[in-house]
mmCIF file of N, CA, C and O in Angstrom:
data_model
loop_
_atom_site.group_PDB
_atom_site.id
_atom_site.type_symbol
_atom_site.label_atom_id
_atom_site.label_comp_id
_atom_site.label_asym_id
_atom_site.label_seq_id
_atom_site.Cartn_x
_atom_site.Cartn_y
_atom_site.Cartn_z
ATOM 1 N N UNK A 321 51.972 -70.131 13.842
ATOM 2 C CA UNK A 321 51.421 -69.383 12.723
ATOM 3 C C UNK A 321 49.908 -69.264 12.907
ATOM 4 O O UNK A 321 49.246 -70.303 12.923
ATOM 5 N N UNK A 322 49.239 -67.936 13.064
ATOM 6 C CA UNK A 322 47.457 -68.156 12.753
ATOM 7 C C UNK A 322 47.294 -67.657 11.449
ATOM 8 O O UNK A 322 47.783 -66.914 10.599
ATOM 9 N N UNK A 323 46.344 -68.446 11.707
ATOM 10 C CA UNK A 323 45.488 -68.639 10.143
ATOM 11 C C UNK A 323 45.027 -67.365 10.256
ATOM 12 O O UNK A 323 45.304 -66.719 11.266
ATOM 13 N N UNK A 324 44.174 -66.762 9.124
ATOM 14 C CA UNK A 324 43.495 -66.167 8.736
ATOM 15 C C UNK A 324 42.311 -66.179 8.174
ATOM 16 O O UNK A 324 42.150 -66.283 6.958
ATOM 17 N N UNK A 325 41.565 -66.095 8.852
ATOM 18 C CA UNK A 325 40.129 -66.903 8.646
ATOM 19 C C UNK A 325 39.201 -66.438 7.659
ATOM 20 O O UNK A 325 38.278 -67.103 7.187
ATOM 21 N N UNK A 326 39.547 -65.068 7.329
ATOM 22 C CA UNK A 326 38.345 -63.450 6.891
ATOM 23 C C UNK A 326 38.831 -63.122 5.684
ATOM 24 O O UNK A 326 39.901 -62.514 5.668
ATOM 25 N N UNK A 327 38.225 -63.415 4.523
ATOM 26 C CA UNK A 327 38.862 -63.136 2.990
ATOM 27 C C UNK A 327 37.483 -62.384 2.446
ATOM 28 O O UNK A 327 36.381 -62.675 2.910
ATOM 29 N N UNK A 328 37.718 -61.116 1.130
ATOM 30 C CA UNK A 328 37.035 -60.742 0.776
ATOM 31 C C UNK A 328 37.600 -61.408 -0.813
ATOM 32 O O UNK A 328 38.728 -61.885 -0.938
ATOM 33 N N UNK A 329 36.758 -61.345 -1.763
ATOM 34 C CA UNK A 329 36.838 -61.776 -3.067
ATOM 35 C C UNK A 329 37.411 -60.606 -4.114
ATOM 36 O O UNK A 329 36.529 -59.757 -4.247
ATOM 37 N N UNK A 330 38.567 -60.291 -4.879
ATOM 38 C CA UNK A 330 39.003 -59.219 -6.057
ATOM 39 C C UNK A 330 38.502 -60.047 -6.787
ATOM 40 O O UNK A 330 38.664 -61.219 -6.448
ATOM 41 N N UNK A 331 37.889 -59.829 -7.769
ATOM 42 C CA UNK A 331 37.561 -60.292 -9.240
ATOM 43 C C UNK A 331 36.936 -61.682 -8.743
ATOM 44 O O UNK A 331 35.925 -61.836 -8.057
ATOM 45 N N UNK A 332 37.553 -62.376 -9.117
ATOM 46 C CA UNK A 332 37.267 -64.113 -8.684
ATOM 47 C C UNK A 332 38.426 -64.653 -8.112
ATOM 48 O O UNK A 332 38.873 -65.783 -8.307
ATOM 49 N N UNK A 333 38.976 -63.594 -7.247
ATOM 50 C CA UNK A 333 40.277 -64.509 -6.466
ATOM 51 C C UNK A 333 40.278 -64.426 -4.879
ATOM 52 O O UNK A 333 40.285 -63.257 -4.492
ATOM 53 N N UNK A 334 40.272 -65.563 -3.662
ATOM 54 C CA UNK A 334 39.946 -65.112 -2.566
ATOM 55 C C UNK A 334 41.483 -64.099 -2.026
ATOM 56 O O UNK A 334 42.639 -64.440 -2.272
ATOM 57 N N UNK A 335 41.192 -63.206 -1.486
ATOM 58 C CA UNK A 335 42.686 -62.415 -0.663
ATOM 59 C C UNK A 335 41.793 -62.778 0.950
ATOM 60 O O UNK A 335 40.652 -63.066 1.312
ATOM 61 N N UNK A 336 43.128 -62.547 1.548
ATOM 62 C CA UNK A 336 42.829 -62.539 2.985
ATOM 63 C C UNK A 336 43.150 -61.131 3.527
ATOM 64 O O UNK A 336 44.148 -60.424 3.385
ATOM 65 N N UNK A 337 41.811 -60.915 4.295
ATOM 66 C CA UNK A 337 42.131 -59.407 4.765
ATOM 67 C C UNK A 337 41.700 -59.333 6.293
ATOM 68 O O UNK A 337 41.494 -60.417 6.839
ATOM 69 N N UNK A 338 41.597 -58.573 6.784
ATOM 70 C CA UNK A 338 41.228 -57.910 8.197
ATOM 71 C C UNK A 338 40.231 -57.923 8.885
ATOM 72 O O UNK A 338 39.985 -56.739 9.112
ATOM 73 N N UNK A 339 39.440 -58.589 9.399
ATOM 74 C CA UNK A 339 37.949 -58.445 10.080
ATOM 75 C C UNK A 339 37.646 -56.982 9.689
ATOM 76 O O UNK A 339 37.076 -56.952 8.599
ATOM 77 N N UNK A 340 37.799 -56.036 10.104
ATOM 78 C CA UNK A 340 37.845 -54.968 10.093
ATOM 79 C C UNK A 340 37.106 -54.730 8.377
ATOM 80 O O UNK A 340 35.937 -54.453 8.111
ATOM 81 N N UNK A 341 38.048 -54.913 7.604
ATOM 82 C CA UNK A 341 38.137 -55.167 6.306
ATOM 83 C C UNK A 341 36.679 -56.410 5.834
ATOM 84 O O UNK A 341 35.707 -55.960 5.227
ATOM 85 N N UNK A 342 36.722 -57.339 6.070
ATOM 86 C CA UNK A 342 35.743 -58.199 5.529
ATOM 87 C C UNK A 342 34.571 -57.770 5.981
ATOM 88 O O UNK A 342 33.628 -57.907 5.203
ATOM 89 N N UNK A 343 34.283 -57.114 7.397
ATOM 90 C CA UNK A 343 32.875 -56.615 7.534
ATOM 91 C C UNK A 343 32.561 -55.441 6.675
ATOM 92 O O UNK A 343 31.470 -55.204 6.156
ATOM 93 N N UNK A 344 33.780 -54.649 6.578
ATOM 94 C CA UNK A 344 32.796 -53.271 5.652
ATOM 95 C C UNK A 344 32.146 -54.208 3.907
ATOM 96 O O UNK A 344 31.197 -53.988 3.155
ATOM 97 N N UNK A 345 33.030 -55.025 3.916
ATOM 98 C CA UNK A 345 32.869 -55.618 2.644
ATOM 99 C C UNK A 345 31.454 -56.484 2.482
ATOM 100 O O UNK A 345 30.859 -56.638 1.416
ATOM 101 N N UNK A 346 31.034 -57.035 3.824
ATOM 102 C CA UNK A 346 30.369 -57.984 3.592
ATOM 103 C C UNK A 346 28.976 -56.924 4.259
ATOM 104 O O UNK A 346 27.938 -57.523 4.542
ATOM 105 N N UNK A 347 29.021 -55.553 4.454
ATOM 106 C CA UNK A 347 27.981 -55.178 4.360
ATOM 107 C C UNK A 347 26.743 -54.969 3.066
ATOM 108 O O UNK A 347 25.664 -54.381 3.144
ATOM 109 N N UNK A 348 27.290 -55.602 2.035
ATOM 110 C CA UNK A 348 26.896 -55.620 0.505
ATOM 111 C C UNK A 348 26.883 -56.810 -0.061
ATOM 112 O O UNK A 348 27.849 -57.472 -0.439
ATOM 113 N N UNK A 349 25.627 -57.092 -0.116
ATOM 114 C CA UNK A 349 25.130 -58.488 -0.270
ATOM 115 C C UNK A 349 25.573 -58.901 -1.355
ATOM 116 O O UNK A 349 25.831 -60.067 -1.655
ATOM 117 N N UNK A 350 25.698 -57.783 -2.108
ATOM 118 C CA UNK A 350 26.608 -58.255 -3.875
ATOM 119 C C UNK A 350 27.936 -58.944 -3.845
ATOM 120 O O UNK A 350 28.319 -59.627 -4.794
ATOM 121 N N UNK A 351 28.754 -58.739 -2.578
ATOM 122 C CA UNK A 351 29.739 -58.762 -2.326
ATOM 123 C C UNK A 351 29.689 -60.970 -2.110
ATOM 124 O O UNK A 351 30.540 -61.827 -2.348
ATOM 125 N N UNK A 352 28.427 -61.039 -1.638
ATOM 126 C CA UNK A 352 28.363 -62.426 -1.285
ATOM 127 C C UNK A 352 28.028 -63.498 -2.398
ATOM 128 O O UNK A 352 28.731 -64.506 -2.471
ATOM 129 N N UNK A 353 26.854 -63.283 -3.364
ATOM 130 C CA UNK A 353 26.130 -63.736 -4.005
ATOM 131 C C UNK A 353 26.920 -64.284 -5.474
ATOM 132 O O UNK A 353 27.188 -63.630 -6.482
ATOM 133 N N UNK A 354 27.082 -65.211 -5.282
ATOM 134 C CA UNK A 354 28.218 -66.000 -6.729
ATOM 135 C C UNK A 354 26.819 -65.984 -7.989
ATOM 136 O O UNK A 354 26.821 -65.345 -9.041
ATOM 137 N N UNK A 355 26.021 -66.638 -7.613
ATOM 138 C CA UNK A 355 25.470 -67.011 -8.460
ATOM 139 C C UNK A 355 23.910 -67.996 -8.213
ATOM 140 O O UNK A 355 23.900 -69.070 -7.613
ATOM 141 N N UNK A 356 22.683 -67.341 -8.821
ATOM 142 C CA UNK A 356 21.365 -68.233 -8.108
ATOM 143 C C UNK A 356 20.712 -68.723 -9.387
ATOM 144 O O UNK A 356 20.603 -68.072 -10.426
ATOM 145 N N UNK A 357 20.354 -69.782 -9.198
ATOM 146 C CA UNK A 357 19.635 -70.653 -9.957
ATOM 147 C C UNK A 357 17.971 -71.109 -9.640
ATOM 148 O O UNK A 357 17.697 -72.216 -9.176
ATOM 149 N N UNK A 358 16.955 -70.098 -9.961
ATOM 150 C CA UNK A 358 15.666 -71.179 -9.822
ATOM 151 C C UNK A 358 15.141 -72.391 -10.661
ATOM 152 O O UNK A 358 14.630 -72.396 -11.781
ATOM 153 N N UNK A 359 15.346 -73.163 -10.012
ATOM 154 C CA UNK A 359 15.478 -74.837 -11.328
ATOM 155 C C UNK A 359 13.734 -74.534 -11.446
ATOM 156 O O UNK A 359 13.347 -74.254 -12.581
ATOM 157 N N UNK A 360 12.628 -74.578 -10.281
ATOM 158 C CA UNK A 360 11.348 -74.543 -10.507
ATOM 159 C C UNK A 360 10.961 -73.588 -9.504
ATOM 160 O O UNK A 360 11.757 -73.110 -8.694
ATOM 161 N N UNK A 361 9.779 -73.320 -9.558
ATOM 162 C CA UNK A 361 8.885 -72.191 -8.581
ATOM 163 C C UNK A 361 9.238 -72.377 -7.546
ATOM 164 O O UNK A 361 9.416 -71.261 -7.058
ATOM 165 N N UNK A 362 9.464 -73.086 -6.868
ATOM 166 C CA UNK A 362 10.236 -73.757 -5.488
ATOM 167 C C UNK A 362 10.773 -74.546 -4.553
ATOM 168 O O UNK A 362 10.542 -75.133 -3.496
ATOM 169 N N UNK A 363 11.866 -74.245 -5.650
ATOM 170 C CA UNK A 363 13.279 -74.934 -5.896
ATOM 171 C C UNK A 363 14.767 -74.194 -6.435
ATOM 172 O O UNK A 363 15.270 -74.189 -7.558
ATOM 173 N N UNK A 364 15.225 -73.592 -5.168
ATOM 174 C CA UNK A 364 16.596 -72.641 -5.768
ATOM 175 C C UNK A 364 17.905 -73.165 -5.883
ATOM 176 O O UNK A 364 17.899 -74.296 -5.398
ATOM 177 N N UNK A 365 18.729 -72.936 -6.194
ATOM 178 C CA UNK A 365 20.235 -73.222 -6.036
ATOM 179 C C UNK A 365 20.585 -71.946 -5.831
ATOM 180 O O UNK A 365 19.985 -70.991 -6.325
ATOM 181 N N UNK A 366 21.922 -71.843 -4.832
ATOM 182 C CA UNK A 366 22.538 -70.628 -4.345
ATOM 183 C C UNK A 366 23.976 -70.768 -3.623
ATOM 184 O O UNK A 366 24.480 -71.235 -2.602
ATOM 185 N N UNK A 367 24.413 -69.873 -5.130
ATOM 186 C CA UNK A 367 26.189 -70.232 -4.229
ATOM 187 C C UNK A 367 26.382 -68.757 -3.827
ATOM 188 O O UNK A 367 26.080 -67.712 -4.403
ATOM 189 N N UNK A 368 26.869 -68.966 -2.878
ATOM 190 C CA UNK A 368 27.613 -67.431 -2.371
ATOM 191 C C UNK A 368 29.191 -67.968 -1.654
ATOM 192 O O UNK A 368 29.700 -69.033 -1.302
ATOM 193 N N UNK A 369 29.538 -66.604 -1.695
ATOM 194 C CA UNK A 369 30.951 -66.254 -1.056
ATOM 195 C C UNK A 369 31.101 -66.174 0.286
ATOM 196 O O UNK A 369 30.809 -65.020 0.602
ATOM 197 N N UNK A 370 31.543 -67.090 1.665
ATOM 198 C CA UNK A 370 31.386 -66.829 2.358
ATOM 199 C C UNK A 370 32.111 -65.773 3.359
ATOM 200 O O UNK A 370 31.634 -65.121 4.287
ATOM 201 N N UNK A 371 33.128 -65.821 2.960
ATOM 202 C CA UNK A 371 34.305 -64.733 3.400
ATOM 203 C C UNK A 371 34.647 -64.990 4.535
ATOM 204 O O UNK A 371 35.061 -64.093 5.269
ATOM 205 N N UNK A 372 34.557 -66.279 4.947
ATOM 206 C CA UNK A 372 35.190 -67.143 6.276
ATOM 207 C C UNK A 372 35.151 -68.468 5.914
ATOM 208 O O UNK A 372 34.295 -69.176 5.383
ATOM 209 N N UNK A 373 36.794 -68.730 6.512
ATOM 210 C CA UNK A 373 37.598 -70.122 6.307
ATOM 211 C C UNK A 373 36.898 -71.358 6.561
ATOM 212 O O UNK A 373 37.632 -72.001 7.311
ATOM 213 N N UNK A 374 35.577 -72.186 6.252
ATOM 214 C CA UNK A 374 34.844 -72.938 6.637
ATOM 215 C C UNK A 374 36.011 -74.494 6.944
ATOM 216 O O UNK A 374 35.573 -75.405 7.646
ATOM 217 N N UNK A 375 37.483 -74.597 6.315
ATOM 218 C CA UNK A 375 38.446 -75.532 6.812
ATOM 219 C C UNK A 375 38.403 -75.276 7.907
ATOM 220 O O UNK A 375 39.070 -74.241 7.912
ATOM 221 N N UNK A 376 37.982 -75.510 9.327
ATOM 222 C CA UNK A 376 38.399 -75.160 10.687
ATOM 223 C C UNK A 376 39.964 -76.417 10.626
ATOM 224 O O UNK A 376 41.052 -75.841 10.607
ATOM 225 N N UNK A 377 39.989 -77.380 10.609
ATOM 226 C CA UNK A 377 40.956 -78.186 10.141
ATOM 227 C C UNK A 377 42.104 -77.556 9.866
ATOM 228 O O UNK A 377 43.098 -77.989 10.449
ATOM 229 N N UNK A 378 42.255 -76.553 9.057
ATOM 230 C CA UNK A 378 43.248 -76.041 8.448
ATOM 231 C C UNK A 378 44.439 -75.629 8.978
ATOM 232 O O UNK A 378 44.303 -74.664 9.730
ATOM 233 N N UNK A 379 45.528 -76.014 8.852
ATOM 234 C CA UNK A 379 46.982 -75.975 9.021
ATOM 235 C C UNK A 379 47.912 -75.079 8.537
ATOM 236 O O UNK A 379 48.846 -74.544 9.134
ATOM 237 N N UNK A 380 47.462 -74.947 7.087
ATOM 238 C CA UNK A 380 48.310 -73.538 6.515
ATOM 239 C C UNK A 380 47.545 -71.802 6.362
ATOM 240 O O UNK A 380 46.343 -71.575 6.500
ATOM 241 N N UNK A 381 48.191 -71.172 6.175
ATOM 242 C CA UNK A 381 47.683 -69.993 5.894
ATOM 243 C C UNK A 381 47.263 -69.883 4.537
ATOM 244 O O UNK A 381 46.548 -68.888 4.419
ATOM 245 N N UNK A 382 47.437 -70.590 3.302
ATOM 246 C CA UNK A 382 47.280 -70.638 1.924
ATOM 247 C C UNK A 382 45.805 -70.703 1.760
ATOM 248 O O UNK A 382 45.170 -71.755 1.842
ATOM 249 N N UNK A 383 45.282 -69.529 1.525
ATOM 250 C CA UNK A 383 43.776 -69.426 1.481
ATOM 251 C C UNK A 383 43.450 -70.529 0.229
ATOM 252 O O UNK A 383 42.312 -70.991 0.313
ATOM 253 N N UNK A 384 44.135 -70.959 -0.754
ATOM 254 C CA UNK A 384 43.560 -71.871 -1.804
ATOM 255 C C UNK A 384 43.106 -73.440 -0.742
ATOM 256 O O UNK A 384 42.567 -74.466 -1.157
ATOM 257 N N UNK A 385 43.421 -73.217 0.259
ATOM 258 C CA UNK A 385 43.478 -74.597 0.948
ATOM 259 C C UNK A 385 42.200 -73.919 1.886
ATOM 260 O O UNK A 385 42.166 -74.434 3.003
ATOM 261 N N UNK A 386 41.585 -73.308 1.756
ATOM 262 C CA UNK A 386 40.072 -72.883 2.599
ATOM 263 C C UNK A 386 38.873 -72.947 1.466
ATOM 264 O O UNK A 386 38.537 -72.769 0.295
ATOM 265 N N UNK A 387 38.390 -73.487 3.253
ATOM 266 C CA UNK A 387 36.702 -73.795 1.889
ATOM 267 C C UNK A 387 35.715 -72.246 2.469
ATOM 268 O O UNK A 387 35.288 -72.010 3.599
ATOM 269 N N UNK A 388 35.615 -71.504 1.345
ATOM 270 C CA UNK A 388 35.171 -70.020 1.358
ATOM 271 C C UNK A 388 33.956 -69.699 0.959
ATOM 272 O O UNK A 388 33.084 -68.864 1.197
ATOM 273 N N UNK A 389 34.240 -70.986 0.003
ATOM 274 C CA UNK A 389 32.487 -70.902 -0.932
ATOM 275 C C UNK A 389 31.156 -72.029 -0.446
ATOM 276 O O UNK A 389 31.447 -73.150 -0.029
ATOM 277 N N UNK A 390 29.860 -71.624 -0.547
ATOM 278 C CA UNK A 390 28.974 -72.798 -0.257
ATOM 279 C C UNK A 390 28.124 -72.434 -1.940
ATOM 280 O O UNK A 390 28.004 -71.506 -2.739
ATOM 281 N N UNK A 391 27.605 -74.163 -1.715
ATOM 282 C CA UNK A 391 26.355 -74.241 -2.615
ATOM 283 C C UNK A 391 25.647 -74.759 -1.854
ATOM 284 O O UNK A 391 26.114 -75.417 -0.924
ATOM 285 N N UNK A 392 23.772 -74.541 -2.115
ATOM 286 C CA UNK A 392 22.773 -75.185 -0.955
ATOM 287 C C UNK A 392 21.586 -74.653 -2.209
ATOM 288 O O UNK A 392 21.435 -73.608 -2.841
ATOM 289 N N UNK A 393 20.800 -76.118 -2.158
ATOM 290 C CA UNK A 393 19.781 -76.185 -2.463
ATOM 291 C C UNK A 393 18.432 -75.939 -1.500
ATOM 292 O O UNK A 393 18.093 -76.455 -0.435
ATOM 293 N N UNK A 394 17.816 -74.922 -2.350
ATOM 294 C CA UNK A 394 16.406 -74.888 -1.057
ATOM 295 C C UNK A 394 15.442 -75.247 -1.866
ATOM 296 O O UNK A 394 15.404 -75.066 -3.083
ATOM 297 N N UNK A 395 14.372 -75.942 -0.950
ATOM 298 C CA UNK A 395 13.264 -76.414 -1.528
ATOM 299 C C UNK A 395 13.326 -77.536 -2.138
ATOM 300 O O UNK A 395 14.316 -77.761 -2.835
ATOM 301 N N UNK A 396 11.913 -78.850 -1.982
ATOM 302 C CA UNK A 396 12.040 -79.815 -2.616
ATOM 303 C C UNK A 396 12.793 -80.937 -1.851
ATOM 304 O O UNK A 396 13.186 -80.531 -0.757
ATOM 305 N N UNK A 397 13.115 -82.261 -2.116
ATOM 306 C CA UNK A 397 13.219 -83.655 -1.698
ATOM 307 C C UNK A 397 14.773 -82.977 -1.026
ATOM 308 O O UNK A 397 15.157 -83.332 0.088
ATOM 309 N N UNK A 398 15.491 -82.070 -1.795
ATOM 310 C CA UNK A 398 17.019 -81.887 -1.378
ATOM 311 C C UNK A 398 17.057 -81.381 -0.442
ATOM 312 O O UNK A 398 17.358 -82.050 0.546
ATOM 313 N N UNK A 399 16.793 -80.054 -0.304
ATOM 314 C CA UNK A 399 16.523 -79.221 0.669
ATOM 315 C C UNK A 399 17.659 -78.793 1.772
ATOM 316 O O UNK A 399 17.466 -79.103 2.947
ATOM 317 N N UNK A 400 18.434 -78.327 1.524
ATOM 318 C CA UNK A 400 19.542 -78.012 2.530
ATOM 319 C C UNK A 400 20.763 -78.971 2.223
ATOM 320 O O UNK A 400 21.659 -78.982 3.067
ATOM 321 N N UNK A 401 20.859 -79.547 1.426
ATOM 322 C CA UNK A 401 21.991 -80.315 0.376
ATOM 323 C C UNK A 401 22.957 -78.923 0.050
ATOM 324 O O UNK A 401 22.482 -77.938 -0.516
ATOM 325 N N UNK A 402 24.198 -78.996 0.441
ATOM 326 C CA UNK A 402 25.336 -77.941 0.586
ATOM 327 C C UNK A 402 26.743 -78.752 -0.004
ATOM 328 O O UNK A 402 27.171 -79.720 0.625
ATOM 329 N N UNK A 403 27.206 -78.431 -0.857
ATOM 330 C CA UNK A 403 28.539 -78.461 -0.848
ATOM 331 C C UNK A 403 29.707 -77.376 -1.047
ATOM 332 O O UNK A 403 29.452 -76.488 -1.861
ATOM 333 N N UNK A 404 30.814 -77.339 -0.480
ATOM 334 C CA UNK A 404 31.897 -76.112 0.190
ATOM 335 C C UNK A 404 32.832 -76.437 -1.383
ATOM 336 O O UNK A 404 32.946 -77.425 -2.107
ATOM 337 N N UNK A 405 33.341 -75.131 -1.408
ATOM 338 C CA UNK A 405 34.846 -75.419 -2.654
ATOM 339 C C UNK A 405 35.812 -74.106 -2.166
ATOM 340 O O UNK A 405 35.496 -73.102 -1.527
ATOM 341 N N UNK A 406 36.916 -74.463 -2.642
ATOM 342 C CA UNK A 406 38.009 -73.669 -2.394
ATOM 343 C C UNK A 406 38.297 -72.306 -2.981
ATOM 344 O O UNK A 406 38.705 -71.324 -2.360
ATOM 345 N N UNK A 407 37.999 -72.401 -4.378
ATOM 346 C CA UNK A 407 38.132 -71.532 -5.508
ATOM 347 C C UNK A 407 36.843 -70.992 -6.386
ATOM 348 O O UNK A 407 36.172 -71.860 -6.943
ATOM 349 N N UNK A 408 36.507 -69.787 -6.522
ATOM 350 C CA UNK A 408 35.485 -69.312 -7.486
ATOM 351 C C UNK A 408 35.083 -70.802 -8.840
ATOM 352 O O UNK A 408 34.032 -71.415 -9.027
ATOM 353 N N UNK A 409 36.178 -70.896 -9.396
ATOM 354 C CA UNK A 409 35.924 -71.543 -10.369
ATOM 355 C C UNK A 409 35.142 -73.185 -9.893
ATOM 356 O O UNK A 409 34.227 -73.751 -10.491
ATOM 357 N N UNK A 410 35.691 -73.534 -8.948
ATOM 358 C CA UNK A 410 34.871 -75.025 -7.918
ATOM 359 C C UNK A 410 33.803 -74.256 -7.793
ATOM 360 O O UNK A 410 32.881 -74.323 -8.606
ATOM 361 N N UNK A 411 33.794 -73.405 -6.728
ATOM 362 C CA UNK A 411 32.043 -72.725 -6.616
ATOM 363 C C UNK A 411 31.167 -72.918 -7.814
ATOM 364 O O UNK A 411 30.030 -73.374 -7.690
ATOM 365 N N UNK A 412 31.768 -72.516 -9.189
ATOM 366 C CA UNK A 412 30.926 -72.283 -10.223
ATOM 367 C C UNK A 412 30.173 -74.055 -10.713
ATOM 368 O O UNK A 412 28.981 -74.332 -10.848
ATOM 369 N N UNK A 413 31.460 -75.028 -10.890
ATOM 370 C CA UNK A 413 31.213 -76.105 -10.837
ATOM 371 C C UNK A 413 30.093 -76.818 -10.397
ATOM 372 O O UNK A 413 29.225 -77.470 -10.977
ATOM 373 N N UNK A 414 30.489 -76.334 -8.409
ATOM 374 C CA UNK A 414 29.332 -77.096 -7.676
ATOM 375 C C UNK A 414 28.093 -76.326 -7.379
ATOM 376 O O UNK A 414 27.352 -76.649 -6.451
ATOM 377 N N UNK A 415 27.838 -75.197 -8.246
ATOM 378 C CA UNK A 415 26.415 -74.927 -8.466
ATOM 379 C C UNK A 415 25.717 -75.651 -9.991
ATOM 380 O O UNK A 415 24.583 -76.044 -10.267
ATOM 381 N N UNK A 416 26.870 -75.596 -10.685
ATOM 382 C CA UNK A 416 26.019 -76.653 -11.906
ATOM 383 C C UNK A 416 25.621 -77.630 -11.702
ATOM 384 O O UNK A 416 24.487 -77.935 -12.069
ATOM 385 N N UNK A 417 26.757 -78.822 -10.761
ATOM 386 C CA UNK A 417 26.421 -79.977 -10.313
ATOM 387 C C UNK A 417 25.013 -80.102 -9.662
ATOM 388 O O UNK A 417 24.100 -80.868 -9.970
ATOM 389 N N UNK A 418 25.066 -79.161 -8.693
ATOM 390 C CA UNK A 418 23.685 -79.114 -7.774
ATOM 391 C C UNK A 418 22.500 -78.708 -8.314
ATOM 392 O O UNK A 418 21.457 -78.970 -7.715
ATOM 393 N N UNK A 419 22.479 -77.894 -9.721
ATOM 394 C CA UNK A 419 21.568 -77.484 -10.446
ATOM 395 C C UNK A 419 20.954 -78.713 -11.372
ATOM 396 O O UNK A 419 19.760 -78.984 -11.502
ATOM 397 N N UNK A 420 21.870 -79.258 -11.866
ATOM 398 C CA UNK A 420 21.834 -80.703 -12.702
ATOM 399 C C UNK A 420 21.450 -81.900 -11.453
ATOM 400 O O UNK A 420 20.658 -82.740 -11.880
ATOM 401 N N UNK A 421 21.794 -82.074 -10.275
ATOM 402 C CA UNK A 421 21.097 -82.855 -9.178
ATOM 403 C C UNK A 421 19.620 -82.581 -8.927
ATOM 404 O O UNK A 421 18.866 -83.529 -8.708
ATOM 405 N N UNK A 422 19.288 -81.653 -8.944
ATOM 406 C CA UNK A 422 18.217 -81.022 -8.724
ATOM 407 C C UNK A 422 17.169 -81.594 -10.001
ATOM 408 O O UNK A 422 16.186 -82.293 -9.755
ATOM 409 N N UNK A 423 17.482 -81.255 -11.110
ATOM 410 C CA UNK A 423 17.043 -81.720 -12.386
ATOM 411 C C UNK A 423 16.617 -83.054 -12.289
ATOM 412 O O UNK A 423 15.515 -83.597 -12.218
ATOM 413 N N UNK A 424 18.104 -83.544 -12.308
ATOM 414 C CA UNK A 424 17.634 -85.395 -12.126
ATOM 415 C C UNK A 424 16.942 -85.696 -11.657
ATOM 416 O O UNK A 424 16.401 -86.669 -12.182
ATOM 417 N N UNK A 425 16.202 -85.123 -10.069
ATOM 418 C CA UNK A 425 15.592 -85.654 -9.125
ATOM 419 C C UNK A 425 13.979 -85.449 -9.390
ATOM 420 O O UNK A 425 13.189 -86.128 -8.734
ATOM 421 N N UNK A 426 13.662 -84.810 -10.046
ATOM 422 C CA UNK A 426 12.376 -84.083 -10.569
ATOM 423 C C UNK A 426 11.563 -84.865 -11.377
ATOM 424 O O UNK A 426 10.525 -84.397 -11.845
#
């Protein structure tokens, strides 16, 4: 069985589609960008959509079992602090978390 590595996002749900398909998609940066947070002048949080299977691990084809999404803090003591989630709704999570990490640390 191969995986399928290349998902574009409907609404907030990952589908798996076609190279072909994920590049016209991912020519539109809107297409990437979940959600940005400036905690201070410089200091961001930034989740985006990556639209590739970051599980290299991965065994099944069940895109809920791929890590699609990143969060990454720039700027400040964190600085490149990233965590991956499976689902829009985790993405949303681990940008609060990282937004509220960020906070604490200040």
């Amino acid at each position: 069985m191969e995986i399928n590595r290349y998902a574009i996002l409907e609404g907030t749900k990952v589908v798996s589609c076609s190279l072909l398909k994920w590049a016209t998609c991912f020519e539109n940066i809107k297409n990437r960008v979940i959600k940005k947070t400036n905690v201070t002048k410089t200091i961001e949080v930034s989740t985006v959509f990556l639209g590739i299977n970051h599980n290299f691990l991965q065994t099944t084809d069940n895109v809920e079992h791929g890590l699609w999404f990143e969060t990454m803090i720039f700027g400040g003591s964190l600085d490149g602090d990233t965590a991956r989630a499976s689902t829009y709704e985790e993405a949303l999570k681990c940008h609060e978390r990282a937004v509220n990490y960020v906070k604490d640390e200040l």
